[in-house]
């Protein structure tokens, strides 16, 4: 049974609104991270980020699902997911000590392409021509901004250590 057109339009609008909200939160994340990265240890910042998120989300999770300890057989999977997230944020805060918020934002735009490549290689997922067509200008645009539109800088490949650290975090 499909939804009436009115409900489909409303649902589509809310999906786009959530995507814009996510983009706004992520984009301000780099600016805020840059402002505080020099003042605190990256591990402490990462811990604070996750403690605050847990405290903010706990009432909703309790209401929707209840609070209970996970089954032991699921702990390894949760640990793997947690490692990638905490690793990403720890490396992001570390990288902010030697790069700019702009560079991290630009590098972060590569994440969907990296995810697509991971899906193709690890999960044997077929990307399809439209995804590949979308990935190419995204990669080229990010590269253009990172190297300030200069072919000479691209050929010299002068990225700072923070850029490389953050790119490594995006690979997690």
XYZ file of C-alpha atoms in Angstrom:
172
model
C 0.000 0.000 0.000
C 1.524 3.311 -1.029
C 1.175 6.643 0.689
C -1.056 9.365 -0.784
C 0.829 12.002 -2.787
C 0.333 14.603 -0.023
C 2.131 12.383 2.515
C 4.914 11.517 0.055
C 5.613 15.222 -0.528
C 5.625 15.901 3.209
C 7.973 12.967 3.825
C 10.266 14.065 0.988
C 10.368 17.599 2.395
C 11.302 16.320 5.863
C 14.064 14.145 4.406
C 15.563 17.165 2.639
C 15.221 19.269 5.788
C 17.075 16.630 7.808
C 19.830 16.493 5.179
C 20.237 20.277 5.358
C 20.295 20.176 9.159
C 22.944 17.457 9.046
C 25.045 19.477 6.595
C 24.744 22.560 8.817
C 25.778 20.643 11.933
C 28.712 18.961 10.195
C 29.938 22.178 8.590
C 29.910 24.094 11.877
C 31.589 21.147 13.565
C 34.895 21.894 11.832
C 34.871 25.578 12.756
C 34.029 24.861 16.395
C 36.568 22.021 16.536
C 39.284 24.315 15.202
C 38.450 26.914 17.844
C 38.822 24.464 20.746
C 41.378 21.942 19.454
C 44.456 23.758 20.736
C 43.049 24.124 24.238
C 42.378 20.478 25.084
C 43.748 17.012 24.517
C 42.054 15.311 21.507
C 41.160 12.291 23.658
C 39.411 14.512 26.225
C 37.532 16.374 23.480
C 36.412 13.076 21.963
C 35.254 11.789 25.345
C 33.327 15.013 26.016
C 31.707 14.854 22.580
C 30.412 11.328 23.163
C 29.349 11.929 26.778
C 27.353 15.010 25.756
C 25.788 13.132 22.821
C 24.884 10.196 25.076
C 23.287 12.469 27.664
C 21.299 14.324 25.006
C 20.112 11.170 23.227
C 19.466 8.989 26.279
C 15.954 10.307 27.046
C 14.830 9.662 23.459
C 16.378 6.186 23.355
C 14.862 5.335 26.732
C 11.440 6.499 25.554
C 11.622 4.748 22.173
C 13.468 1.507 23.014
C 14.017 1.332 26.757
C 17.433 1.140 28.373
C 19.105 -2.236 28.637
C 22.559 -3.727 28.347
C 23.435 -5.238 24.967
C 23.841 -8.960 24.480
C 27.436 -10.153 24.871
C 27.544 -11.499 21.318
C 26.910 -7.960 19.983
C 29.684 -6.260 21.967
C 32.424 -6.952 19.407
C 30.385 -5.352 16.623
C 29.619 -2.352 18.805
C 33.311 -2.065 19.679
C 34.252 -2.036 15.982
C 31.730 0.699 15.224
C 32.862 2.668 18.284
C 36.516 2.353 17.269
C 35.864 3.930 13.879
C 33.840 6.803 15.347
C 36.143 7.575 18.256
C 39.165 7.187 15.975
C 37.654 9.613 13.482
C 36.929 12.281 16.086
C 40.223 11.852 17.942
C 42.153 12.221 14.677
C 39.949 15.149 13.634
C 40.731 17.053 16.846
C 44.419 16.163 16.489
C 44.497 17.341 12.864
C 42.896 20.669 13.775
C 46.099 21.657 15.537
C 47.898 21.891 12.189
C 45.290 22.501 9.493
C 42.333 24.753 8.790
C 38.608 24.236 9.213
C 38.252 24.854 5.464
C 40.682 22.073 4.570
C 38.972 19.580 6.866
C 35.589 20.530 5.445
C 36.853 20.032 1.915
C 38.491 16.703 2.758
C 35.280 15.609 4.483
C 33.414 16.058 1.190
C 35.381 13.043 -0.031
C 33.736 10.731 2.542
C 30.752 9.735 0.350
C 33.163 8.792 -2.441
C 35.354 6.859 -0.002
C 32.258 5.047 1.292
C 31.237 4.207 -2.256
C 34.674 2.788 -2.997
C 34.621 0.769 0.240
C 31.207 -0.611 -0.740
C 32.489 -1.594 -4.164
C 35.670 -3.231 -2.885
C 34.552 -4.792 0.407
C 30.896 -5.555 -0.285
C 31.150 -6.027 -4.057
C 28.381 -3.456 -4.457
C 27.934 -2.146 -7.971
C 28.199 1.641 -7.861
C 26.384 2.307 -11.113
C 27.073 5.019 -13.632
C 25.095 7.765 -11.859
C 27.013 7.332 -8.613
C 30.302 7.306 -10.478
C 29.275 10.388 -12.458
C 28.427 12.151 -9.169
C 31.682 11.072 -7.503
C 33.948 12.515 -10.190
C 32.981 16.210 -9.848
C 32.887 15.842 -6.056
C 36.463 14.561 -5.998
C 37.619 17.119 -8.569
C 35.915 19.971 -6.712
C 37.430 18.996 -3.370
C 40.849 18.661 -4.997
C 40.455 22.070 -6.674
C 39.684 23.790 -3.362
C 42.390 21.930 -1.406
C 45.066 22.958 -3.890
C 43.604 26.463 -4.305
C 42.934 25.892 -7.998
C 46.647 25.784 -8.698
C 47.948 22.984 -10.935
C 51.446 23.751 -9.588
C 50.309 23.100 -5.996
C 48.577 19.914 -7.100
C 51.750 18.679 -8.792
C 53.838 19.671 -5.750
C 51.259 17.905 -3.515
C 51.864 20.241 -0.583
C 49.367 19.181 2.029
C 50.172 19.843 5.656
C 50.357 17.126 8.302
C 46.902 18.014 9.639
C 45.378 17.452 6.196
C 46.957 14.009 5.995
C 45.888 13.098 9.543
C 42.320 14.163 8.817
C 42.272 12.272 5.520
C 43.376 9.202 7.491
C 40.474 9.727 9.886
C 38.083 9.838 6.926
C 39.345 6.410 5.873
C 38.108 4.957 9.158
